[in-house]
mmCIF file of N, CA and C in Angstrom:
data_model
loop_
_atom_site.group_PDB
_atom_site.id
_atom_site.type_symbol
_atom_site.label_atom_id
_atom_site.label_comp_id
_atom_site.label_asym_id
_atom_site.label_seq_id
_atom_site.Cartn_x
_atom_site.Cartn_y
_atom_site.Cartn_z
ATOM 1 N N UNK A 857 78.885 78.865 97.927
ATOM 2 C CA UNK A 857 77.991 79.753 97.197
ATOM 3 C C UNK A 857 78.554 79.913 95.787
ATOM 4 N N UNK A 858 77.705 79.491 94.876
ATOM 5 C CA UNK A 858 77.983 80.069 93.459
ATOM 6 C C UNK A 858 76.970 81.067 92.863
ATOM 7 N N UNK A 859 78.071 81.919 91.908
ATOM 8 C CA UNK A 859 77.650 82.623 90.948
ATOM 9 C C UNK A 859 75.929 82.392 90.645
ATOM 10 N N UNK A 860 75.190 83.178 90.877
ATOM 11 C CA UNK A 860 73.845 82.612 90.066
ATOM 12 C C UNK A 860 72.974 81.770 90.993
ATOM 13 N N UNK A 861 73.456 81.271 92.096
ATOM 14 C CA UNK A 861 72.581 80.158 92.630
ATOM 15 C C UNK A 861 71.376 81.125 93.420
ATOM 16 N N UNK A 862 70.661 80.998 93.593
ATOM 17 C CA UNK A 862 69.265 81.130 94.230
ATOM 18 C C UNK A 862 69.619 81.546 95.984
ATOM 19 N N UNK A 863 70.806 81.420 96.338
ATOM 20 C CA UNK A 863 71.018 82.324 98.090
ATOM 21 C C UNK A 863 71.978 83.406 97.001
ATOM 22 N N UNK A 864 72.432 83.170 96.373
ATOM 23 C CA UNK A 864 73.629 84.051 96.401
ATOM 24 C C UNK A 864 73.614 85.368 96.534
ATOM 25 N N UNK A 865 72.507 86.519 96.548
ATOM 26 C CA UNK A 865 72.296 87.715 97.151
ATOM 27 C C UNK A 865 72.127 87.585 98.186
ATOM 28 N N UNK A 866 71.190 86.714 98.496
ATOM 29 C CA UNK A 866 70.944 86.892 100.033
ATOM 30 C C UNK A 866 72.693 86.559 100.851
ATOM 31 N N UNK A 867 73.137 85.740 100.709
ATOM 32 C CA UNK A 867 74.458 85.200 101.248
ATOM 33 C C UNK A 867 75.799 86.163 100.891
ATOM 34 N N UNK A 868 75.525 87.159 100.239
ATOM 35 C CA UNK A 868 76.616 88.080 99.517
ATOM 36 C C UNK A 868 76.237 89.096 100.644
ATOM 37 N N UNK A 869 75.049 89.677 100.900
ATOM 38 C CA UNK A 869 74.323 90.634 101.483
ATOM 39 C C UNK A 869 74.937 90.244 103.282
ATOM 40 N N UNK A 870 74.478 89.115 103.157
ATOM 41 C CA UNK A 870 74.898 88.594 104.980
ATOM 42 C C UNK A 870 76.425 88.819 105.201
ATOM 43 N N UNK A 871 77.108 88.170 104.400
ATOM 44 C CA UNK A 871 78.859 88.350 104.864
ATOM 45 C C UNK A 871 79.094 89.660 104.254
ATOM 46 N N UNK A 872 78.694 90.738 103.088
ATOM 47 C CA UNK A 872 78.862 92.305 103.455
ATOM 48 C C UNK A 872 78.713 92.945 104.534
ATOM 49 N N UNK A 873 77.424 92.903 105.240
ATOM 50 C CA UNK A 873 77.653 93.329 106.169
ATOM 51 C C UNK A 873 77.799 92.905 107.356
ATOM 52 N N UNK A 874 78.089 91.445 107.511
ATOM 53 C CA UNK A 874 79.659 91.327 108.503
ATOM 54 C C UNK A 874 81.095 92.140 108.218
ATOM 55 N N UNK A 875 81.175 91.971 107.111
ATOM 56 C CA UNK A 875 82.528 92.941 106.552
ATOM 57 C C UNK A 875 82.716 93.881 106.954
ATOM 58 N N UNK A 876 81.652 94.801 106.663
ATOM 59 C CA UNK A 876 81.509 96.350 107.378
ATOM 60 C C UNK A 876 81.477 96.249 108.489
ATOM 61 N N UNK A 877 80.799 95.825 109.353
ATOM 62 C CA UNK A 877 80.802 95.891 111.160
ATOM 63 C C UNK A 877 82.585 95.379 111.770
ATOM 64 N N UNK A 878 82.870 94.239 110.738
ATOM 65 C CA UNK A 878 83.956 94.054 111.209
ATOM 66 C C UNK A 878 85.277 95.418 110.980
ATOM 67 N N UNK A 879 85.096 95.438 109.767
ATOM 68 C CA UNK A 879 86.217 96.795 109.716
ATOM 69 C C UNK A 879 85.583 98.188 110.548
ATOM 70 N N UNK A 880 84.535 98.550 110.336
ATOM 71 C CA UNK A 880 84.515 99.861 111.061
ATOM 72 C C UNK A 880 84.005 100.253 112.526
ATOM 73 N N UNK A 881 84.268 98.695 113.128
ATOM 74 C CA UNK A 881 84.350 98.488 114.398
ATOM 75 C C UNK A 881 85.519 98.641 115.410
ATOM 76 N N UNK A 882 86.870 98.933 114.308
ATOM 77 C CA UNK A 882 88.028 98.721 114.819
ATOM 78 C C UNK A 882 88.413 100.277 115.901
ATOM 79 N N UNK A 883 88.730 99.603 117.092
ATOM 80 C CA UNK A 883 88.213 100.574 118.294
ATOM 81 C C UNK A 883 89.726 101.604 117.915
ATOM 82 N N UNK A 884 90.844 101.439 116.996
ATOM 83 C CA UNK A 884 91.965 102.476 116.683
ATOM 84 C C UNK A 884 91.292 103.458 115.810
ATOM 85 N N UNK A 885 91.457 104.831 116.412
ATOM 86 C CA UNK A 885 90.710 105.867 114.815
ATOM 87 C C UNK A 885 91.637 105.347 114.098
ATOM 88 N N UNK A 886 91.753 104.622 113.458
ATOM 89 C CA UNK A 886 91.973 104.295 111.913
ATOM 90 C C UNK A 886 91.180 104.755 110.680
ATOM 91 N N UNK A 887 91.573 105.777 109.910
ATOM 92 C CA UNK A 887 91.170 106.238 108.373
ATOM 93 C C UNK A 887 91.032 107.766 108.354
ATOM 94 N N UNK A 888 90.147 108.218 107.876
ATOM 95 C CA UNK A 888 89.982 109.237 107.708
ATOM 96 C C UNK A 888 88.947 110.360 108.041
ATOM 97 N N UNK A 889 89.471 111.216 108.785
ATOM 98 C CA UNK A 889 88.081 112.024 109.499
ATOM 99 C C UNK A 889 87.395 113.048 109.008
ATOM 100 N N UNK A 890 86.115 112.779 108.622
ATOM 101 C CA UNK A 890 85.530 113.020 107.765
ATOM 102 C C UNK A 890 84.324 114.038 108.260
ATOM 103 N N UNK A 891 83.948 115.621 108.696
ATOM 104 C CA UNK A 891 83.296 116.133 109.318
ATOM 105 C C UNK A 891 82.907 115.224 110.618
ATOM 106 N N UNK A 892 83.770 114.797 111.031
ATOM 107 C CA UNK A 892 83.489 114.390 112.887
ATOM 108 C C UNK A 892 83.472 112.685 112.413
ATOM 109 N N UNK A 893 83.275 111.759 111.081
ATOM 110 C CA UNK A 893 82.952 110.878 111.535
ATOM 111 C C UNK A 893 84.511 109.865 110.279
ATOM 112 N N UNK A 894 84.779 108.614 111.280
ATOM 113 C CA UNK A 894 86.017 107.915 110.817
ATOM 114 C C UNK A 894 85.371 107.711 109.771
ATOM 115 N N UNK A 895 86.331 107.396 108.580
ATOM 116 C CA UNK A 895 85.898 106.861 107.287
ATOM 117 C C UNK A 895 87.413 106.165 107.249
ATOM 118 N N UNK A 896 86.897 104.643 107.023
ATOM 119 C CA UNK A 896 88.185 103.670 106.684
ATOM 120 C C UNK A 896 87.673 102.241 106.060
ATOM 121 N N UNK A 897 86.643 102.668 105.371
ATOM 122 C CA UNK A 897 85.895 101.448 104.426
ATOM 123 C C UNK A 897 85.165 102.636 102.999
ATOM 124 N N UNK A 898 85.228 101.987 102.398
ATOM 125 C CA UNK A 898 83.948 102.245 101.226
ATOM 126 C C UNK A 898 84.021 100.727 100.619
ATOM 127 N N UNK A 899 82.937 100.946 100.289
ATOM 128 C CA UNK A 899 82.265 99.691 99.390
ATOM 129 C C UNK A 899 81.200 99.836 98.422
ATOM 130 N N UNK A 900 81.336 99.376 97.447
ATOM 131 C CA UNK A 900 80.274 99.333 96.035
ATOM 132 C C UNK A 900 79.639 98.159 95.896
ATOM 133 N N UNK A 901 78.807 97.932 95.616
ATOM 134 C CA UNK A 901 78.514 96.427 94.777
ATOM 135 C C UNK A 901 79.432 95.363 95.735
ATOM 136 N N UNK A 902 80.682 94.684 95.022
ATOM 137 C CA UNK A 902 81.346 94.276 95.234
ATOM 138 C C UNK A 902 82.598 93.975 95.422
ATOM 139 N N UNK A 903 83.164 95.463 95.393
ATOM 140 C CA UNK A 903 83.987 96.187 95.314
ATOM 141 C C UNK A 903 84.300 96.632 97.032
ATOM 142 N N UNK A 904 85.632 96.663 97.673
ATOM 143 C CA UNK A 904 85.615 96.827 98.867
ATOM 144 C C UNK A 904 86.769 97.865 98.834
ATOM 145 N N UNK A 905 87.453 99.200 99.690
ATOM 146 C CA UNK A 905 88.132 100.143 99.484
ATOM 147 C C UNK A 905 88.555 100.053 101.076
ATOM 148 N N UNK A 906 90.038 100.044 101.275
ATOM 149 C CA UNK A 906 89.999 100.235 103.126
ATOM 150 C C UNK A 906 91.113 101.612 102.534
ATOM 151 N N UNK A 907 90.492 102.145 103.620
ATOM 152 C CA UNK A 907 90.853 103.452 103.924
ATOM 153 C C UNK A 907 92.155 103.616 105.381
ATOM 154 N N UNK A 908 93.228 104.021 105.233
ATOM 155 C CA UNK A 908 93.964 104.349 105.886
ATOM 156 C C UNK A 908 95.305 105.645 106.017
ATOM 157 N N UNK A 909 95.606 106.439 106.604
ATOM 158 C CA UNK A 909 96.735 107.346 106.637
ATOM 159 C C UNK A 909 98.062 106.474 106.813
ATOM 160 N N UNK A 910 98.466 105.628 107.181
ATOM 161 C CA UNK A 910 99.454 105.186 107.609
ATOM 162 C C UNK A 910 99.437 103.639 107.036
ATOM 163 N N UNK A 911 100.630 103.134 106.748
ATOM 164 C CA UNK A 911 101.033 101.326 106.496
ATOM 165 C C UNK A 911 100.497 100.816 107.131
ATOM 166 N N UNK A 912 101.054 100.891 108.488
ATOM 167 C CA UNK A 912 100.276 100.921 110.073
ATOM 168 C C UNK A 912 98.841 100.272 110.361
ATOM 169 N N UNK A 913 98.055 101.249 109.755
ATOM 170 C CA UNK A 913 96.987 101.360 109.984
ATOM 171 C C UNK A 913 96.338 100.459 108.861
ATOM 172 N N UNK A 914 96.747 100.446 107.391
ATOM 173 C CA UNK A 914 96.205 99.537 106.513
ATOM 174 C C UNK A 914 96.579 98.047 106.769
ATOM 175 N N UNK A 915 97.120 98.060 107.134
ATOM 176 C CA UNK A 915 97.969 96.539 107.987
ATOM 177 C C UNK A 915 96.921 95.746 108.502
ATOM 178 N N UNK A 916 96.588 97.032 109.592
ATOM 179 C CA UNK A 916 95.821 96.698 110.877
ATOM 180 C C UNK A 916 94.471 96.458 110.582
ATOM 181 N N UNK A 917 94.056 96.818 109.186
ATOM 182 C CA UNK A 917 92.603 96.738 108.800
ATOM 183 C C UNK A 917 92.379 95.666 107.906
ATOM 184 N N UNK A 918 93.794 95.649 106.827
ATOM 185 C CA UNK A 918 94.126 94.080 106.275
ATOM 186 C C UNK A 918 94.100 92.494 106.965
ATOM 187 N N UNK A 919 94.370 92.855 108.209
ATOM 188 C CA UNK A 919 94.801 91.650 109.158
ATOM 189 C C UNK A 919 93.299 91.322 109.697
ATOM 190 N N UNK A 920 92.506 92.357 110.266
ATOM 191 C CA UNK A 920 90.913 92.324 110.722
ATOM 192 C C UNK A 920 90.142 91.628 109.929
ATOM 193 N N UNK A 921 90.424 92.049 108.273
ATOM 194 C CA UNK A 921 89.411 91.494 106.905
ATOM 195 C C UNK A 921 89.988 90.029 106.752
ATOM 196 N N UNK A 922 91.487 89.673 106.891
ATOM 197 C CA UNK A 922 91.987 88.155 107.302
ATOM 198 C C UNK A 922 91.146 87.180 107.503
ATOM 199 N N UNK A 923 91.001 87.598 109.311
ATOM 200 C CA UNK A 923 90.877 86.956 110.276
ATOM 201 C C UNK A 923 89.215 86.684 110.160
ATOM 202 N N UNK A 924 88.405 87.759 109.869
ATOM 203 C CA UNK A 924 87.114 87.528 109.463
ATOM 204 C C UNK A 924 86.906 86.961 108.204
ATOM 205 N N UNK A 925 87.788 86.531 107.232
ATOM 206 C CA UNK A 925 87.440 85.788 106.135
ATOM 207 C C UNK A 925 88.097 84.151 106.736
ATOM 208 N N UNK A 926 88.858 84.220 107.541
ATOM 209 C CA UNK A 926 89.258 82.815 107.452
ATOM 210 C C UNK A 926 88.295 82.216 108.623
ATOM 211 N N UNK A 927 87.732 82.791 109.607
ATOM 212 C CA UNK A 927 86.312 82.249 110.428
ATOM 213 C C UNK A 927 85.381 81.847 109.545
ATOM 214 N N UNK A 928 84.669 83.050 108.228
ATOM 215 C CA UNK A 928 83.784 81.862 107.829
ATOM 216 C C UNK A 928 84.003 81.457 106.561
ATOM 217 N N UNK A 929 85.440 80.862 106.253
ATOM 218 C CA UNK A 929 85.781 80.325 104.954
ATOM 219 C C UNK A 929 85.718 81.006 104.069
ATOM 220 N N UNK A 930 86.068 82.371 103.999
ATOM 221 C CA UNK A 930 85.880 83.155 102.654
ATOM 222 C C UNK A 930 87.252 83.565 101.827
ATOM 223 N N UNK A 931 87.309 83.387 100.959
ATOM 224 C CA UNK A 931 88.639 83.380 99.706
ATOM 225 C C UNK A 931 88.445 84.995 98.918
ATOM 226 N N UNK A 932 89.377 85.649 99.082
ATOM 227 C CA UNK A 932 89.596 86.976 98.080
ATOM 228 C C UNK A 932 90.221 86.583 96.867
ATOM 229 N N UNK A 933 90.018 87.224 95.789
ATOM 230 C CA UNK A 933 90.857 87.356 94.396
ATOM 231 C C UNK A 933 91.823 87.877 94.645
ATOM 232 N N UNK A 934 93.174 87.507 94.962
ATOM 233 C CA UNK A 934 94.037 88.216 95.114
ATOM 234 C C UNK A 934 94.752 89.006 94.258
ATOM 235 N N UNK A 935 94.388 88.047 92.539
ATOM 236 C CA UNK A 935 95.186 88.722 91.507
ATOM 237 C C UNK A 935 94.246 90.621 91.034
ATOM 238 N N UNK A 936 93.199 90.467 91.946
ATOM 239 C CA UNK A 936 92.175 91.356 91.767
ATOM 240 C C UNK A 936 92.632 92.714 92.783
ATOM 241 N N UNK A 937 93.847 92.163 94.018
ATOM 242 C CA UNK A 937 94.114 93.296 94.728
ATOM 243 C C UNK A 937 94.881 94.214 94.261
ATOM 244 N N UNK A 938 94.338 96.085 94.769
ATOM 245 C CA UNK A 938 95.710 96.669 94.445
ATOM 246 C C UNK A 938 95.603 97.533 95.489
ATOM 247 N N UNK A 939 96.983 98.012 95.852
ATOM 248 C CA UNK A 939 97.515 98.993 97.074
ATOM 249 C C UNK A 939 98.074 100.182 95.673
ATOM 250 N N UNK A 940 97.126 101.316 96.632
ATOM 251 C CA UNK A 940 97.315 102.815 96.217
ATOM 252 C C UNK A 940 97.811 103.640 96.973
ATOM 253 N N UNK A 941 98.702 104.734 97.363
ATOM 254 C CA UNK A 941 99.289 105.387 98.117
ATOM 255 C C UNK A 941 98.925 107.202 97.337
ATOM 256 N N UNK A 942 98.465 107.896 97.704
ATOM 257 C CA UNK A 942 98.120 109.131 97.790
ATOM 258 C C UNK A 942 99.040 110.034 98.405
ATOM 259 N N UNK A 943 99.408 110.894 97.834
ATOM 260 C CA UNK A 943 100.034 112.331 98.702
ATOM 261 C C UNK A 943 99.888 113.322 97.936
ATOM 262 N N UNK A 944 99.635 114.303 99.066
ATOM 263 C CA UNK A 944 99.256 115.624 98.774
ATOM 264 C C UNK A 944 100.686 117.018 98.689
#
């Protein structure tokens, strides 16, 4: 799929939301509980956010987004990743 070609929404749209089912399927409460419901994804556009309390747990959601990109051939920007750590 390239930039511009004529599937490329439609084909951006299909493996998003594989993305999502795959991460917020993960049967560990992993992320953050949010009035009763897990939150351990956000996503924009094209922009993807995993949500976790623990290394642990971002690991475990890193390794899921892996394994579902290397089934259907999909490549991340890596120079595009960054790890944020929060405390209150």
């Amino acid at each position: 799929m390239h930039q511009g070609g004529i599937l490329s929404p439609y084909l951006f749209g299909f493996y998003i939301r594989n993305i999502i089912d795959v991460i917020t399927s993960v049967r560990r409460p992993i992320g953050y509980n949010v009035s009763g419901e897990m939150i351990n994804l956000l996503c924009y556009a094209d922009d993807i956010v995993l949500l976790s309390p623990s290394w642990l747990g971002l690991q475990m959601l890193t390794d899921k987004l892996h394994v579902f990109a290397a089934d259907v051939n999909m490549a991340f920007s890596v120079s595009k990743n960054v790890c944020m750590v929060l405390t209150h």
